[in-house]
Tab-separated table of C-alpha atoms in Angstrom:
chain	number	residue	atom	x	y	z
A	16	MET	CA	5.479	18.384	27.241
A	17	THR	CA	7.479	20.600	25.267
A	18	LYS	CA	8.720	19.147	21.630
A	19	GLN	CA	12.545	18.463	22.523
A	20	CYS	CA	14.853	17.395	25.223
A	21	PRO	CA	15.963	20.830	27.107
A	22	GLU	CA	19.051	19.365	27.365
A	23	CYS	CA	20.378	18.051	24.397
A	24	ASN	CA	17.539	19.121	21.944
A	25	ILE	CA	17.080	15.806	20.255
A	26	ALA	CA	13.031	15.870	19.251
A	27	TRP	CA	10.418	14.576	22.057
A	28	GLU	CA	7.105	14.468	19.060
A	29	MET	CA	7.103	13.060	15.434
A	30	LYS	CA	6.672	14.691	12.372
A	31	GLU	CA	3.781	13.350	10.931
A	32	SER	CA	0.324	13.827	13.076
A	33	ILE	CA	-1.520	10.610	14.402
A	34	TYR	CA	-3.974	10.579	11.281
A	35	GLU	CA	-0.589	10.628	8.608
A	36	PHE	CA	0.766	7.921	10.366
A	37	PHE	CA	-2.045	5.507	10.735
A	38	LEU	CA	-2.805	6.841	6.717
A	39	ASN	CA	0.876	5.475	6.022
A	40	GLN	CA	0.204	1.837	8.147
A	41	HIS	CA	-3.309	1.474	7.225
A	42	GLY	CA	-3.208	3.601	3.317
A	43	ASP	CA	-7.007	4.056	3.969
A	44	SER	CA	-8.545	7.326	4.790
A	45	ILE	CA	-11.743	6.542	6.503
A	46	LYS	CA	-9.929	3.793	8.590
A	47	ALA	CA	-6.442	6.478	9.614
A	48	TYR	CA	-9.517	8.816	10.268
A	49	HIS	CA	-11.114	7.255	12.936
A	50	ASP	CA	-7.932	5.299	14.248
A	51	ALA	CA	-6.353	9.011	14.485
A	52	LYS	CA	-9.241	9.905	16.663
A	53	LEU	CA	-9.275	6.929	19.192
A	54	TYR	CA	-5.575	9.145	19.803
A	55	GLY	CA	-7.634	12.665	20.173
A	56	ASP	CA	-5.988	13.728	16.450
A	57	SER	CA	-7.935	16.146	14.346
A	58	ALA	CA	-7.349	18.369	11.657
A	59	GLU	CA	-8.661	21.578	13.898
A	60	ASP	CA	-5.694	19.993	16.720
A	61	PRO	CA	-3.347	17.444	15.352
A	62	LYS	CA	-1.457	14.919	17.971
A	63	HIS	CA	1.788	13.324	17.514
A	64	PHE	CA	3.169	10.433	19.023
A	65	SER	CA	6.630	10.726	20.915
A	66	ILE	CA	9.569	9.733	20.449
A	67	ASN	CA	13.262	9.277	22.121
A	68	VAL	CA	11.641	10.235	25.687
A	69	VAL	CA	9.400	8.320	28.453
A	70	GLY	CA	7.205	8.917	31.139
A	71	VAL	CA	7.870	8.457	34.428
A	72	GLU	CA	5.171	8.054	37.077
A	73	ASP	CA	6.234	8.470	41.334
A	74	PRO	CA	2.881	6.710	42.428
A	75	SER	CA	3.526	8.927	46.202
A	76	LYS	CA	3.517	12.675	44.000
A	77	TYR	CA	0.819	11.677	41.147
A	78	ASP	CA	-1.223	9.429	40.073
A	79	GLY	CA	0.639	9.853	36.651
A	80	VAL	CA	3.164	10.996	34.824
A	81	SER	CA	5.474	12.961	36.734
A	82	PHE	CA	8.716	12.917	34.840
A	83	TRP	CA	10.721	12.979	31.561
A	84	LEU	CA	13.002	10.548	30.967
A	85	CYS	CA	15.268	11.602	27.061
A	86	THR	CA	16.522	8.717	25.784
A	87	ASN	CA	18.987	10.222	23.877
A	88	CYS	CA	20.804	11.577	26.965
A	89	GLN	CA	19.593	9.829	29.955
A	90	ARG	CA	18.226	13.328	31.445
A	91	LEU	CA	15.388	13.437	33.831
A	92	PHE	CA	12.756	16.639	33.652
A	93	ASP	CA	10.192	17.533	35.876
A	94	ARG	CA	6.360	17.292	33.988
A	95	TRP	CA	5.286	20.687	35.413
A	96	THR	CA	8.826	22.522	35.589
A	97	MET	CA	10.868	20.788	32.982
A	98	GLU	CA	13.724	21.953	35.521
A	99	GLU	CA	15.943	18.508	35.083
A	100	VAL	CA	15.954	15.723	38.410
A	101	LYS	CA	19.204	14.335	39.659
A	102	ASN	CA	18.732	11.042	39.346
A	103	GLU	CA	21.304	8.078	39.938
A	104	ASN	CA	22.030	7.809	36.367
A	105	ASN	CA	23.362	11.926	36.204
């Protein structure tokens, strides 16, 4: 997934890593490390929670997310090509 909307350029990824998010929540580095690890986050490969975007599934196309919907501009993008897909909102 790209880090921002191709249309309106709003961020689709939080700046803080998942570990940093949990560290701010818990104030405990060991618990934050454990919780972040459940999401695949590590110091070697930091992950980030998504914001301003929703994954949209189409069971007839793929068993999982097929499209990304920007919650800011309401544009829909193909997950693999990132080309805009026309929907009833645009």
